[in-house]
Tab-separated table of C-alpha atoms and ligand atoms in Angstrom:
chain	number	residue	atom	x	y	z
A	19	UNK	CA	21.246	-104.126	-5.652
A	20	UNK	CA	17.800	-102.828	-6.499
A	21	UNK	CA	18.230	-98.634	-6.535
A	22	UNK	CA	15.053	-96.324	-7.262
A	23	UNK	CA	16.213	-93.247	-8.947
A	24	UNK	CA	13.219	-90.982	-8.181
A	25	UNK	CA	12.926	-86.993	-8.865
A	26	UNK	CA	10.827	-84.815	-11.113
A	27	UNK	CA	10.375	-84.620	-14.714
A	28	UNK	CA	13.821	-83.486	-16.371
A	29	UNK	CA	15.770	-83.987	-12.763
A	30	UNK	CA	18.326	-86.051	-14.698
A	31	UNK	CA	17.394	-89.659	-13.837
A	32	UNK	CA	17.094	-91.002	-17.422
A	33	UNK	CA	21.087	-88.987	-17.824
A	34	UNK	CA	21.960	-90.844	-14.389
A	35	UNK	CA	21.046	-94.391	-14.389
A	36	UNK	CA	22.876	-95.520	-17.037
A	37	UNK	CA	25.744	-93.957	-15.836
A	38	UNK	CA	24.992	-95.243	-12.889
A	39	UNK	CA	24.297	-99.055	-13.496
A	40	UNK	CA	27.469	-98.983	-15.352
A	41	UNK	CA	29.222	-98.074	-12.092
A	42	UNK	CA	27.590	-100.580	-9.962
A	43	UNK	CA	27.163	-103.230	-12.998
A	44	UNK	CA	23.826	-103.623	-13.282
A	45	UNK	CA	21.481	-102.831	-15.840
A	46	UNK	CA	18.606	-100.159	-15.967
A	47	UNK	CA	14.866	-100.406	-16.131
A	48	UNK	CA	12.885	-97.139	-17.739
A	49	UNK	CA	9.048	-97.173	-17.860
A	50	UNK	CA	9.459	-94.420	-19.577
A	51	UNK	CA	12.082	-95.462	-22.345
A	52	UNK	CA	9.364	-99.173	-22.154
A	53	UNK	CA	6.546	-97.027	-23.065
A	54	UNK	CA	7.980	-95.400	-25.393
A	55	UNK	CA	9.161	-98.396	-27.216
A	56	UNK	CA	5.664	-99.387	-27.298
A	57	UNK	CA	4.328	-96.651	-29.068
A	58	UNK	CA	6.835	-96.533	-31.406
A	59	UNK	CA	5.940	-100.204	-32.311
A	60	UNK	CA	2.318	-99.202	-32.068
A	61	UNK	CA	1.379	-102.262	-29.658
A	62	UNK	CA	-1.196	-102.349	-27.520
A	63	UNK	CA	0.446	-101.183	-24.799
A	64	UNK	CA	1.770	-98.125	-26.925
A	65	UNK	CA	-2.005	-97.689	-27.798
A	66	UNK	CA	-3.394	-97.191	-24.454
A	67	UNK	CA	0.144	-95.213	-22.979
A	68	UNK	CA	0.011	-92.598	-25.779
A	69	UNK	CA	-2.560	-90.285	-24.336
A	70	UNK	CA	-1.725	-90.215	-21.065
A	71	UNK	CA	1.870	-89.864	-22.094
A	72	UNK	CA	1.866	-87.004	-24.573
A	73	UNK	CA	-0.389	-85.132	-21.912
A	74	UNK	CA	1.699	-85.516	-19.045
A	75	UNK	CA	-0.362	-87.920	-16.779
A	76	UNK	CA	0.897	-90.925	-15.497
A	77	UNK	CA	-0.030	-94.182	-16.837
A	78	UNK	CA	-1.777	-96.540	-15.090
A	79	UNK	CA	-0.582	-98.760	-12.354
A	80	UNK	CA	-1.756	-101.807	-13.284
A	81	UNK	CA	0.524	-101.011	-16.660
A	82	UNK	CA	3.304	-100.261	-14.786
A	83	UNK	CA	3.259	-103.246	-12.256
A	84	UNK	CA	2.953	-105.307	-15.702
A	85	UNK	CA	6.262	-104.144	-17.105
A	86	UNK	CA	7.940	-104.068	-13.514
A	87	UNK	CA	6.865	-107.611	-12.867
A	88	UNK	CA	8.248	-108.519	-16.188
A	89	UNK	CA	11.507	-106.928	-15.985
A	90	UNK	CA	12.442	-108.343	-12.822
A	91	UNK	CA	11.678	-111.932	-13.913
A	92	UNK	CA	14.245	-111.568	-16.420
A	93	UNK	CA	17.605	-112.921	-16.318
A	94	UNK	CA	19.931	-110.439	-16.890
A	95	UNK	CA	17.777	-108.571	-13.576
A	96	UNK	CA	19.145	-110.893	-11.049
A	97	UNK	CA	22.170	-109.188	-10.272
A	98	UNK	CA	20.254	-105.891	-9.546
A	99	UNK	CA	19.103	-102.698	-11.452
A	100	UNK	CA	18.728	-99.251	-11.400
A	101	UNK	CA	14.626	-98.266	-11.744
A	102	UNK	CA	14.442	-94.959	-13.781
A	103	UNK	CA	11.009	-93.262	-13.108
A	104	UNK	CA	9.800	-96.488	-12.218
A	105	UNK	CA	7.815	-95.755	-9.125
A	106	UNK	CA	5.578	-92.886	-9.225
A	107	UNK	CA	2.887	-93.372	-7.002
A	108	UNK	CA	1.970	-95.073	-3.532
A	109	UNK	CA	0.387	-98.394	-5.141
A	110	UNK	CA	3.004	-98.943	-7.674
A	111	UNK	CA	6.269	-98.364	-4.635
A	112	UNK	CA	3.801	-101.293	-2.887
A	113	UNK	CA	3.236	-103.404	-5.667
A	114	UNK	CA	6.994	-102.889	-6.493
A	115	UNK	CA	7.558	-103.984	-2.582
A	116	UNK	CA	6.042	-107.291	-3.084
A	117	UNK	CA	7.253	-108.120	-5.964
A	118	UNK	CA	11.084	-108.020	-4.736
A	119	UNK	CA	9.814	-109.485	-1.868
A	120	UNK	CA	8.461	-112.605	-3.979
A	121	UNK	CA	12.119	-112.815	-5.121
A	122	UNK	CA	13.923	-112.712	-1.867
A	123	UNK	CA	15.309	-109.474	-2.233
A	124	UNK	CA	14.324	-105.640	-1.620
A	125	UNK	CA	14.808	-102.289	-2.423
A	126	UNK	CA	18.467	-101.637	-1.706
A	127	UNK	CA	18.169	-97.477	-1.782
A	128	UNK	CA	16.202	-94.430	-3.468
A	129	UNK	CA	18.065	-91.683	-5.065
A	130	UNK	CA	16.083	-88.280	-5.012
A	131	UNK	CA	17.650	-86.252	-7.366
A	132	UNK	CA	16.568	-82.708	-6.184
A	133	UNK	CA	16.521	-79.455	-8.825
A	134	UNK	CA	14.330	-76.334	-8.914
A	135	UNK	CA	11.599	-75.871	-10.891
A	136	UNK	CA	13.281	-72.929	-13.061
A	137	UNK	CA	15.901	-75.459	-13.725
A	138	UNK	CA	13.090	-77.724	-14.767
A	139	UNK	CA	11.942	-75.958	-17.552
A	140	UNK	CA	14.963	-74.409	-18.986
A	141	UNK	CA	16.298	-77.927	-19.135
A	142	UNK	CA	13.278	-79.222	-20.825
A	143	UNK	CA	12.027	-76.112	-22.889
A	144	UNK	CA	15.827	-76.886	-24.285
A	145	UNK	CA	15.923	-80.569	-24.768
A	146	UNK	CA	15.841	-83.169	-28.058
A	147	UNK	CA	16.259	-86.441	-27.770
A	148	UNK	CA	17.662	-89.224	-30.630
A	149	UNK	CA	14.503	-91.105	-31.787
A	150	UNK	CA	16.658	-94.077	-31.880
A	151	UNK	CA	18.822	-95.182	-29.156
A	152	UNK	CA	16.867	-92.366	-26.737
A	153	UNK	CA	20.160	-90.282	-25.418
A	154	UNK	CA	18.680	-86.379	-24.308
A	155	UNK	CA	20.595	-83.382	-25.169
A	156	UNK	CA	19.982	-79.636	-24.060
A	157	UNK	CA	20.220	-77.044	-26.635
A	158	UNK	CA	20.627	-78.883	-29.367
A	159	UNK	CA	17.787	-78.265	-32.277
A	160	UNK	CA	15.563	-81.370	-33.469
A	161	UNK	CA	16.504	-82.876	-37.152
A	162	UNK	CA	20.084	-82.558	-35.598
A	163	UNK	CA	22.584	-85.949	-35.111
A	164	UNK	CA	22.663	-88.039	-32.136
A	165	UNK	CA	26.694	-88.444	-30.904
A	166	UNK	CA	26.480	-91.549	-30.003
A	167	UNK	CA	24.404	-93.351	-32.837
A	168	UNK	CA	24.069	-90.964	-36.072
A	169	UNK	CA	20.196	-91.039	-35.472
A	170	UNK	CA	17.820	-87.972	-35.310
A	171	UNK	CA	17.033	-85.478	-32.558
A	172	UNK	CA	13.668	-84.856	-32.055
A	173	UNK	CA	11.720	-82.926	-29.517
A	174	UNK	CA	9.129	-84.931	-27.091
A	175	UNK	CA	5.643	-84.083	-27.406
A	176	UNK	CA	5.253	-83.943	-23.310
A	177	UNK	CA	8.110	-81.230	-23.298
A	178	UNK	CA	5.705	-78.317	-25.109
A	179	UNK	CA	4.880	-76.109	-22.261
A	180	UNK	CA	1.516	-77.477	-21.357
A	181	UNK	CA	2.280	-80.797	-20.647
A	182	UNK	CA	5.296	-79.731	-18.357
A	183	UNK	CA	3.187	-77.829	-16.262
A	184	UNK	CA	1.019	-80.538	-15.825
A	185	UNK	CA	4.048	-83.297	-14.756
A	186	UNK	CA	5.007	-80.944	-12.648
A	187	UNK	CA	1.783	-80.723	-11.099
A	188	UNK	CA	1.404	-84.604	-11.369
A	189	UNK	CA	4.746	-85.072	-9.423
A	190	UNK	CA	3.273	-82.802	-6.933
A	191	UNK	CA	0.390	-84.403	-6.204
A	192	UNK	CA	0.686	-88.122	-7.017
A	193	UNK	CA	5.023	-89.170	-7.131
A	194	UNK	CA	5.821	-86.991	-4.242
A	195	UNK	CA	4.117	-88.690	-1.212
A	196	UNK	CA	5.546	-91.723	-1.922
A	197	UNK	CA	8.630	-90.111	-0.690
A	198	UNK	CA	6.655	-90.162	2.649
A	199	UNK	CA	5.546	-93.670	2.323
A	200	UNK	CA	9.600	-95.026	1.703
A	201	UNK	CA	10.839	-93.329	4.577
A	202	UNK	CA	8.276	-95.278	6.642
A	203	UNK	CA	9.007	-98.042	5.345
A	204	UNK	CA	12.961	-97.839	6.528
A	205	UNK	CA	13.825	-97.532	3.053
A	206	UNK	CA	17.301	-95.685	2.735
A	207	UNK	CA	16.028	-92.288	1.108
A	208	UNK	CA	19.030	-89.646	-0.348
A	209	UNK	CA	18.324	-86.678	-1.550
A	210	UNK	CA	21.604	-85.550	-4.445
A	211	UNK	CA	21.925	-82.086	-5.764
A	212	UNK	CA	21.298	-82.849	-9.354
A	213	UNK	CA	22.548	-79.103	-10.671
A	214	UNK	CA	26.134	-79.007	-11.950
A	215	UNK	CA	28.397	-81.094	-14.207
A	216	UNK	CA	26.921	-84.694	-15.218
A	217	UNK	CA	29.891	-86.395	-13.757
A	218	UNK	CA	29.713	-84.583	-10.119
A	219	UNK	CA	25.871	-85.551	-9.810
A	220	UNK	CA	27.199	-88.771	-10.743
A	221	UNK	CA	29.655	-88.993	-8.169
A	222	UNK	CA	27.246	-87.626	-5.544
A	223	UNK	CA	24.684	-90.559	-6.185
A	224	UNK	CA	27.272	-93.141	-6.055
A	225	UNK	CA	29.247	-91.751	-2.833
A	226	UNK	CA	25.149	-91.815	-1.121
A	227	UNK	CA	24.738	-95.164	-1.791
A	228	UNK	CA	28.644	-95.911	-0.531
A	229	UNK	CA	29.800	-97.622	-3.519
B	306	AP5	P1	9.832	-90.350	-18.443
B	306	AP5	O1	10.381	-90.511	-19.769
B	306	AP5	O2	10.420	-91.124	-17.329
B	306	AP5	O3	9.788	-88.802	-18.132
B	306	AP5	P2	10.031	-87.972	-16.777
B	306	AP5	O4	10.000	-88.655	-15.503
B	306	AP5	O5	9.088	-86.836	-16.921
B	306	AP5	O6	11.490	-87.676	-16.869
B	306	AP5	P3	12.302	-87.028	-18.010
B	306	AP5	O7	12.769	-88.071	-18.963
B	306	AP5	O8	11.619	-85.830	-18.602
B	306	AP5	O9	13.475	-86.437	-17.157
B	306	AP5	P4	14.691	-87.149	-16.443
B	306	AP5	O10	14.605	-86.927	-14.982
B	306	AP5	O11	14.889	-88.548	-16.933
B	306	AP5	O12	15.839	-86.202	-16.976
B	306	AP5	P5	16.832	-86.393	-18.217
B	306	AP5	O13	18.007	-87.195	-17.794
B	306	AP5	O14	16.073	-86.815	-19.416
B	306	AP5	O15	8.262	-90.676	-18.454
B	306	AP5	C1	7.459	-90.126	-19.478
B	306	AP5	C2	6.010	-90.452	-19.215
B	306	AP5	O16	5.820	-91.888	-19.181
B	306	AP5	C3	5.415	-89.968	-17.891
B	306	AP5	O17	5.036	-88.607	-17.937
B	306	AP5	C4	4.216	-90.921	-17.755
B	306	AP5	O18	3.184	-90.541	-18.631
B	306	AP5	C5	4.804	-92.243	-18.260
B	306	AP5	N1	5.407	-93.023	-17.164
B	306	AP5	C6	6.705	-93.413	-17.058
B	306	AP5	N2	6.897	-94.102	-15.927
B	306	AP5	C7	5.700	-94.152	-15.288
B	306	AP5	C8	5.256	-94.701	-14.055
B	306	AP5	N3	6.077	-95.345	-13.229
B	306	AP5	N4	3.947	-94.545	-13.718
B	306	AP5	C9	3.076	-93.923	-14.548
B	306	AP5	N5	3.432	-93.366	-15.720
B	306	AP5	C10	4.743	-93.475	-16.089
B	306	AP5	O19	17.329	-84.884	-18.357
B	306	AP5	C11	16.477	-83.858	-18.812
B	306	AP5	C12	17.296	-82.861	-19.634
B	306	AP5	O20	18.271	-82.272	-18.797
B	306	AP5	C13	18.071	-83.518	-20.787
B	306	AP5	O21	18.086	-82.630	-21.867
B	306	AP5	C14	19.473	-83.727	-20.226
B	306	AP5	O22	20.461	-83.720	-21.223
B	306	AP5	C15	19.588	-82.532	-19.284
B	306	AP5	N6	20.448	-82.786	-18.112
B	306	AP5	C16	20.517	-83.914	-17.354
B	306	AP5	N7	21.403	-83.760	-16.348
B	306	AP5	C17	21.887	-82.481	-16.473
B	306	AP5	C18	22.812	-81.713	-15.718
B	306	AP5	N8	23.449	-82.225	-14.639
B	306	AP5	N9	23.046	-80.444	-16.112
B	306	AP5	C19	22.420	-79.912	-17.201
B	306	AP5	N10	21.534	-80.606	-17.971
B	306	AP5	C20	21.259	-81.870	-17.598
């Protein structure tokens, strides 16, 4: 099962597809958390993702199609996964395309999680996130303790006010036509209400894709 969680920045994906993969047993895939990584290990990759990342553009595809290709060559991808901000433009939803299509398989479903833009920025004006195993939190202050692994909250540098309004923009302009491009494809598109508890967006995303 190959599932696209798509939505804009602070929607809940990243909170969602692990909860998510654990459901359907099947692990997750985050360019995000991937680029990340990078930086932190200052490798090439990190190098040339840093910029683009701590201003709130979008990499570029030909980055992205490297780390998809990648992922889905591995192993413990052949059961499925779960792609967390994976696809964000029309070329990389193609280039994803073929490359399940190398592999026999396709893209099963894409979860639009759907929340205002108000929502948006109170969740991410708000959030920290543990600088080692990655988990977000809302309202809780950076230098404070992760829950689940004793490391450090810090704040992102794309979530000062700037750079939000400029993913925002971003998701606008370049992530939200490929909406558009999915449907024609026949591509099973559901929109969830991601505002409420965790658990009930949960439970909304996995009774949309029927499991
Ligand atoms: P990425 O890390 O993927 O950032 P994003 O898409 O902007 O998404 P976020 O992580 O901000 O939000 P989310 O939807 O995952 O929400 P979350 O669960 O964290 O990408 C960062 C950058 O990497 C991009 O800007 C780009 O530069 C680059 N990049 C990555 N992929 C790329 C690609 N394919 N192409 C090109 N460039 C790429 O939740 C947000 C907050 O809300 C948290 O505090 C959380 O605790 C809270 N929350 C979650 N659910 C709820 C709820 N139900 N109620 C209340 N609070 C909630």
């Amino acid at each position: 099962m190959i599932i696209v969680l798509f939505g804009k920045p602070g929607a809940g994906k990243g909170t969602q597809a692990p909860l998510l993969a654990a459901a359907l047993g099947v692990p997750t895939l985050a360019t995000g958390d991937e680029l990340r990584a990078a930086i932190r290990n200052d490798t090439p990759l990190g190098r040339e993702a840093k910029g683009y990342m701590d201003r709130g553009d979008l990499v570029p595809d030909s980055v992205i199609l490297g780390i998809i290709k990648q992922a889905l060559g591995e192993p413990r991808t052949a059961k499925g996964v779960v792609l967390d901000g994976v696809v964000r433009t029309v070329p990389q939803a193609d280039g994803l395309a073929n490359a399940v299509k190398e592999l026999g398989k396709q893209v099963d479903a894409v979860l639009v999680f759907d929340i205002d833009d108000d929502e948006i920025v109170r969740r991410l004006a708000s959030r920290t996130v543990c600088e080692k195993c990655q988990t977000p939190y809302t309202g809780r202050e950076p230098g404070t303790t992760c829950d689940k692994c004793g490391g450090k909250l810090v704040r992102r540098k794309d979530d000062e006010p700037e750079a939000i309004r400029n993913r925002l923009a971003v998701y606008q302009k370049q992530t939200a036509p490929v909406l558009d491009w999915y449907k024609k494809q026949g591509t099973k598109v559901a929109t969830i209400d991601a505002v409420g508890d965790v658990k009930d967006v949960t439970t909304r995303a996995l009774s949309a894709l029927g499991a």
